[in-house]
Amino acid sequence: MAENAPEAESGRPAREPSRVLVFTGPKEGVGSSTLALNLALAWAGSQNRRVLIVHMDPLCRTDMAFPLGLNPPTLASMVQLVGDNPTGLGKLLKGRIPFTQWGVGLLPLAAKRSEILGLSPQVISQILGSLAESYDLFLDVTPFFPMQIFSYDLADLVFWTCLPQRAHFEATYNLFQDIKALHFPLEKFEIIVNSADLPGALVPKEVDRFFGAMQKKVLAYMPWEDLLPEYANTQKILVVENLQSEWVKTLRILLGRTMEIKPAVKSWDSFMAAEEFGEGADFLWKPQGGGPAVKSATAKPAAAAVSSDVPDFWDELKTRLHKSVVAAMETERIRITDDAAHNEENRQKVSSIIENFLQKEANLPLSRALREQFVAELVDEILGLGPLQALMRDPSVNEIMVNSYDHIYIERAGKLVLLPNRFRNDEQVIQVIKRIVAPIGRRIDESVPLVDARLKDGSRVNAIIAPLAVSGPSLTIRRFSAKPFTAKDVIRFGSVSPEMIEFLRSCVLLRKNIIISGGTGTGKTTFLNMLSNFIPEDERIITVEDTAELKLMQEHWVRLESRPPNIEGKGEITIRDLVKNCLRMRPDRIVVGECRGGEALDMLQAMNTGHEGSLATIHANTPSDAISRLSAMCLMSGTELPMSVLTDMIASAVHLVVQISRFSDGKRRVTYITEITGKEGVQVHTRDIYRFHQVTVDEQGRSIGNYTAEDYVPSFYDEFKLKGMSVSREMFLSETTKKKKASAVPPVAPPPADR
């Protein structure tokens, strides 16, 4: 802390870090404020430390002002002292907060309720952080759940006070379940039973039995004290006036517990509760109904950040608890199913089991954030895909690549990122792979070390293990958007211009055969899916894919997916088999997810025999490469056709090639829209209709360029008019040509002046 350094340099011992104690309970009127007041005076007097009592109360009550001899109307509040700048308050506030002769001061949040709207969790924590440089903080917290949770994050110890009534104990039990679900260690909480000897009170034996079920013991049973009500009205404090009372003697138990605390070094500008409740002061006024609610135990943000700074015992603890949790699941008959709602219920049950085991780990040096991370990781490991599960919930992750157990990459926004996530060992990676492929009827082992599969959410999976994978088991998951991208989306992403989309839409309606070409990961399938949605609803569409990924919006749609051979090498159904078969299914349109081999010949034959308007993707880097690859794949069919015949088929069947490229900044763009115009010998002729021209790269490494027409009107332009479609010739002119035409138009003569 800031005050510690000068003391250390001058030879004086550095000031011990400030203690932060919270006094609260399940309901109002339990006596927590009285405990805070008396313990503050006892602590300040016995330890020669200054104590600041902070009223964490949105109702702006100042109950302790009268016994401390302070005047509430003149009492400074946090809002008044801070103004607009909550930073650097340690020395500025000295002298402005009134302190009594006992070394105890008082600070409410605000003088009136309307002022609290200017505070937020972040501002309050910064203020308290500055105050902690000079004082021990005793937070008198209203029994209001959001305010309590916020205060627990700041506390070194929580004195939880309740009366010896069953309703108070049941409320305590329910609140402690929520506290556990929020990953607070219960050892941070000490239970105080106040007025324990009143007539009709539950006896300590019954109370101990009740809290024993929660694995908690009562720290102290405070007796009833007749002088407390009298002193509350006469400006007297019991710990000052009557040190020999039984109540004060019992208070020494709390004093001793306070001495045992080893204050934690806090980062006052980052508390989980501040993030849970968000910005603004709604957390003060609106509990679960109207305002931001506290996160549940399992509700993690989609792109939750995973801390790589975990303690050394992390994996050992996880391995040890894993066995215990699985055994507890067997006892409670928790079963994993395909029902999403049931699995979410399972996650909550398993999280509760893990948290109960963590509560038994005494003095576990984990912050609440690390406890939450630990529970989430272990739940994902037991019920899901381990360190990949959070990534599968993140919609911004396009691809997950496990190179080895300790090297996990993702692609986000076109960029590859190495994550701190890791598996424990190769065996855990193999178990996750088996968990992925088992529900879809696949297997992977030494006899079948390679598998291609599709998850139920449409994600494409490739896994390979030893002996083929030398550096350890490898896993690749290609993910697709739950909602297919529309034309507006790809325009918004800057992947294509509006004119290009309008032209392609017209070509789909005109039933032109289109090949989408691009490298791996350029978005060919996504673009194909978008184009296919331009197909009219009254046409029958049959899609043929190696792994079903397309998500068409039309109802009259039949999906066909190839099948790999079984372990005996039999039963394989190839893409080519499906293309041949779909010709017998009366298709209006054939959409082939990806041409990789001999099926290219069957597709070309289909395009040439009345199945116009077909769409397909192909791996190639340029439109001319795409034509060459088509020729090569046709030769892979085993049919001995001369090259001149193949080029004839390509030139007559394929009308357009749409080339997609991924740039160094991760941006995916349509770089060419090219028409196949004919052939000469074995040479296929093409003309570019649209292109993307990269101009430069900016300081952030982003590629900058523009889309432009190439001053070429497609040879089939007249067909648009025959189909009753309005397509302007102007859309095929470059901006330079348009400007030249505009400047060449003679000026219009003005009308003659009236005589």
PDB file of N, CA, C and O in Angstrom, residues 386-410:
ATOM      1  N   GLY A 386     -14.362 -30.901 -21.787  1.00  0.00           N
ATOM      2  CA  GLY A 386     -13.210 -30.375 -21.078  1.00  0.00           C
ATOM      3  C   GLY A 386     -12.932 -28.923 -21.435  1.00  0.00           C
ATOM      4  O   GLY A 386     -13.860 -28.106 -21.507  1.00  0.00           O
ATOM      5  N   PRO A 387     -11.682 -28.568 -21.690  1.00  0.00           N
ATOM      6  CA  PRO A 387     -11.349 -27.168 -21.985  1.00  0.00           C
ATOM      7  C   PRO A 387     -11.944 -26.658 -23.290  1.00  0.00           C
ATOM      8  O   PRO A 387     -11.869 -25.460 -23.571  1.00  0.00           O
ATOM      9  N   LEU A 388     -12.548 -27.555 -24.084  1.00  0.00           N
ATOM     10  CA  LEU A 388     -13.163 -27.111 -25.337  1.00  0.00           C
ATOM     11  C   LEU A 388     -14.615 -26.677 -25.146  1.00  0.00           C
ATOM     12  O   LEU A 388     -15.189 -26.031 -26.025  1.00  0.00           O
ATOM     13  N   GLN A 389     -15.215 -27.044 -24.012  1.00  0.00           N
ATOM     14  CA  GLN A 389     -16.640 -26.808 -23.847  1.00  0.00           C
ATOM     15  C   GLN A 389     -16.981 -25.325 -23.861  1.00  0.00           C
ATOM     16  O   GLN A 389     -17.948 -24.909 -24.502  1.00  0.00           O
ATOM     17  N   ALA A 390     -16.193 -24.511 -23.153  1.00  0.00           N
ATOM     18  CA  ALA A 390     -16.452 -23.070 -23.153  1.00  0.00           C
ATOM     19  C   ALA A 390     -16.297 -22.488 -24.548  1.00  0.00           C
ATOM     20  O   ALA A 390     -17.021 -21.566 -24.938  1.00  0.00           O
ATOM     21  N   LEU A 391     -15.356 -23.040 -25.322  1.00  0.00           N
ATOM     22  CA  LEU A 391     -15.160 -22.557 -26.693  1.00  0.00           C
ATOM     23  C   LEU A 391     -16.348 -22.920 -27.567  1.00  0.00           C
ATOM     24  O   LEU A 391     -16.728 -22.160 -28.460  1.00  0.00           O
ATOM     25  N   MET A 392     -16.953 -24.084 -27.315  1.00  0.00           N
ATOM     26  CA  MET A 392     -18.122 -24.488 -28.089  1.00  0.00           C
ATOM     27  C   MET A 392     -19.327 -23.605 -27.782  1.00  0.00           C
ATOM     28  O   MET A 392     -20.235 -23.491 -28.599  1.00  0.00           O
ATOM     29  N   ARG A 393     -19.310 -22.961 -26.623  1.00  0.00           N
ATOM     30  CA  ARG A 393     -20.410 -22.050 -26.283  1.00  0.00           C
ATOM     31  C   ARG A 393     -20.180 -20.649 -26.824  1.00  0.00           C
ATOM     32  O   ARG A 393     -21.082 -19.813 -26.772  1.00  0.00           O
ATOM     33  N   ASP A 394     -18.983 -20.387 -27.318  1.00  0.00           N
ATOM     34  CA  ASP A 394     -18.627 -19.042 -27.775  1.00  0.00           C
ATOM     35  C   ASP A 394     -18.944 -18.902 -29.261  1.00  0.00           C
ATOM     36  O   ASP A 394     -18.285 -19.512 -30.103  1.00  0.00           O
ATOM     37  N   PRO A 395     -19.958 -18.106 -29.620  1.00  0.00           N
ATOM     38  CA  PRO A 395     -20.332 -17.995 -31.035  1.00  0.00           C
ATOM     39  C   PRO A 395     -19.288 -17.302 -31.900  1.00  0.00           C
ATOM     40  O   PRO A 395     -19.343 -17.403 -33.121  1.00  0.00           O
ATOM     41  N   SER A 396     -18.325 -16.606 -31.287  1.00  0.00           N
ATOM     42  CA  SER A 396     -17.313 -15.904 -32.081  1.00  0.00           C
ATOM     43  C   SER A 396     -16.181 -16.826 -32.525  1.00  0.00           C
ATOM     44  O   SER A 396     -15.351 -16.429 -33.332  1.00  0.00           O
ATOM     45  N   VAL A 397     -16.131 -18.054 -32.002  1.00  0.00           N
ATOM     46  CA  VAL A 397     -15.080 -19.004 -32.367  1.00  0.00           C
ATOM     47  C   VAL A 397     -15.525 -19.788 -33.597  1.00  0.00           C
ATOM     48  O   VAL A 397     -16.530 -20.498 -33.568  1.00  0.00           O
ATOM     49  N   ASN A 398     -14.770 -19.652 -34.687  1.00  0.00           N
ATOM     50  CA  ASN A 398     -15.118 -20.332 -35.932  1.00  0.00           C
ATOM     51  C   ASN A 398     -14.491 -21.718 -36.037  1.00  0.00           C
ATOM     52  O   ASN A 398     -15.062 -22.605 -36.667  1.00  0.00           O
ATOM     53  N   GLU A 399     -13.321 -21.873 -35.452  1.00  0.00           N
ATOM     54  CA  GLU A 399     -12.623 -23.149 -35.582  1.00  0.00           C
ATOM     55  C   GLU A 399     -11.788 -23.390 -34.321  1.00  0.00           C
ATOM     56  O   GLU A 399     -11.213 -22.470 -33.749  1.00  0.00           O
ATOM     57  N   ILE A 400     -11.771 -24.654 -33.894  1.00  0.00           N
ATOM     58  CA  ILE A 400     -10.988 -25.071 -32.738  1.00  0.00           C
ATOM     59  C   ILE A 400      -9.981 -26.100 -33.214  1.00  0.00           C
ATOM     60  O   ILE A 400     -10.353 -27.079 -33.869  1.00  0.00           O
ATOM     61  N   MET A 401      -8.701 -25.880 -32.913  1.00  0.00           N
ATOM     62  CA  MET A 401      -7.638 -26.771 -33.379  1.00  0.00           C
ATOM     63  C   MET A 401      -6.781 -27.215 -32.197  1.00  0.00           C
ATOM     64  O   MET A 401      -6.110 -26.392 -31.570  1.00  0.00           O
ATOM     65  N   VAL A 402      -6.824 -28.500 -31.890  1.00  0.00           N
ATOM     66  CA  VAL A 402      -5.998 -29.071 -30.828  1.00  0.00           C
ATOM     67  C   VAL A 402      -4.805 -29.735 -31.498  1.00  0.00           C
ATOM     68  O   VAL A 402      -4.925 -30.808 -32.094  1.00  0.00           O
ATOM     69  N   ASN A 403      -3.653 -29.099 -31.420  1.00  0.00           N
ATOM     70  CA  ASN A 403      -2.434 -29.673 -32.004  1.00  0.00           C
ATOM     71  C   ASN A 403      -1.830 -30.742 -31.097  1.00  0.00           C
ATOM     72  O   ASN A 403      -1.268 -31.722 -31.566  1.00  0.00           O
ATOM     73  N   SER A 404      -1.929 -30.519 -29.800  1.00  0.00           N
ATOM     74  CA  SER A 404      -1.482 -31.470 -28.788  1.00  0.00           C
ATOM     75  C   SER A 404      -2.209 -31.097 -27.510  1.00  0.00           C
ATOM     76  O   SER A 404      -2.937 -30.094 -27.461  1.00  0.00           O
ATOM     77  N   TYR A 405      -2.019 -31.858 -26.465  1.00  0.00           N
ATOM     78  CA  TYR A 405      -2.811 -31.634 -25.251  1.00  0.00           C
ATOM     79  C   TYR A 405      -2.580 -30.243 -24.658  1.00  0.00           C
ATOM     80  O   TYR A 405      -3.471 -29.692 -24.001  1.00  0.00           O
ATOM     81  N   ASP A 406      -1.404 -29.654 -24.891  1.00  0.00           N
ATOM     82  CA  ASP A 406      -1.104 -28.352 -24.300  1.00  0.00           C
ATOM     83  C   ASP A 406      -1.021 -27.229 -25.330  1.00  0.00           C
ATOM     84  O   ASP A 406      -0.537 -26.139 -25.020  1.00  0.00           O
ATOM     85  N   HIS A 407      -1.495 -27.482 -26.548  1.00  0.00           N
ATOM     86  CA  HIS A 407      -1.514 -26.432 -27.574  1.00  0.00           C
ATOM     87  C   HIS A 407      -2.886 -26.424 -28.240  1.00  0.00           C
ATOM     88  O   HIS A 407      -3.185 -27.261 -29.089  1.00  0.00           O
ATOM     89  N   ILE A 408      -3.720 -25.473 -27.818  1.00  0.00           N
ATOM     90  CA  ILE A 408      -5.070 -25.330 -28.360  1.00  0.00           C
ATOM     91  C   ILE A 408      -5.166 -23.966 -29.037  1.00  0.00           C
ATOM     92  O   ILE A 408      -4.931 -22.930 -28.413  1.00  0.00           O
ATOM     93  N   TYR A 409      -5.511 -23.986 -30.308  1.00  0.00           N
ATOM     94  CA  TYR A 409      -5.682 -22.756 -31.083  1.00  0.00           C
ATOM     95  C   TYR A 409      -7.157 -22.593 -31.448  1.00  0.00           C
ATOM     96  O   TYR A 409      -7.901 -23.575 -31.558  1.00  0.00           O
ATOM     97  N   ILE A 410      -7.556 -21.355 -31.645  1.00  0.00           N
ATOM     98  CA  ILE A 410      -8.878 -21.072 -32.190  1.00  0.00           C
ATOM     99  C   ILE A 410      -8.728 -20.056 -33.316  1.00  0.00           C
ATOM    100  O   ILE A 410      -7.716 -19.348 -33.401  1.00  0.00           O
TER     101      ILE A 410
END
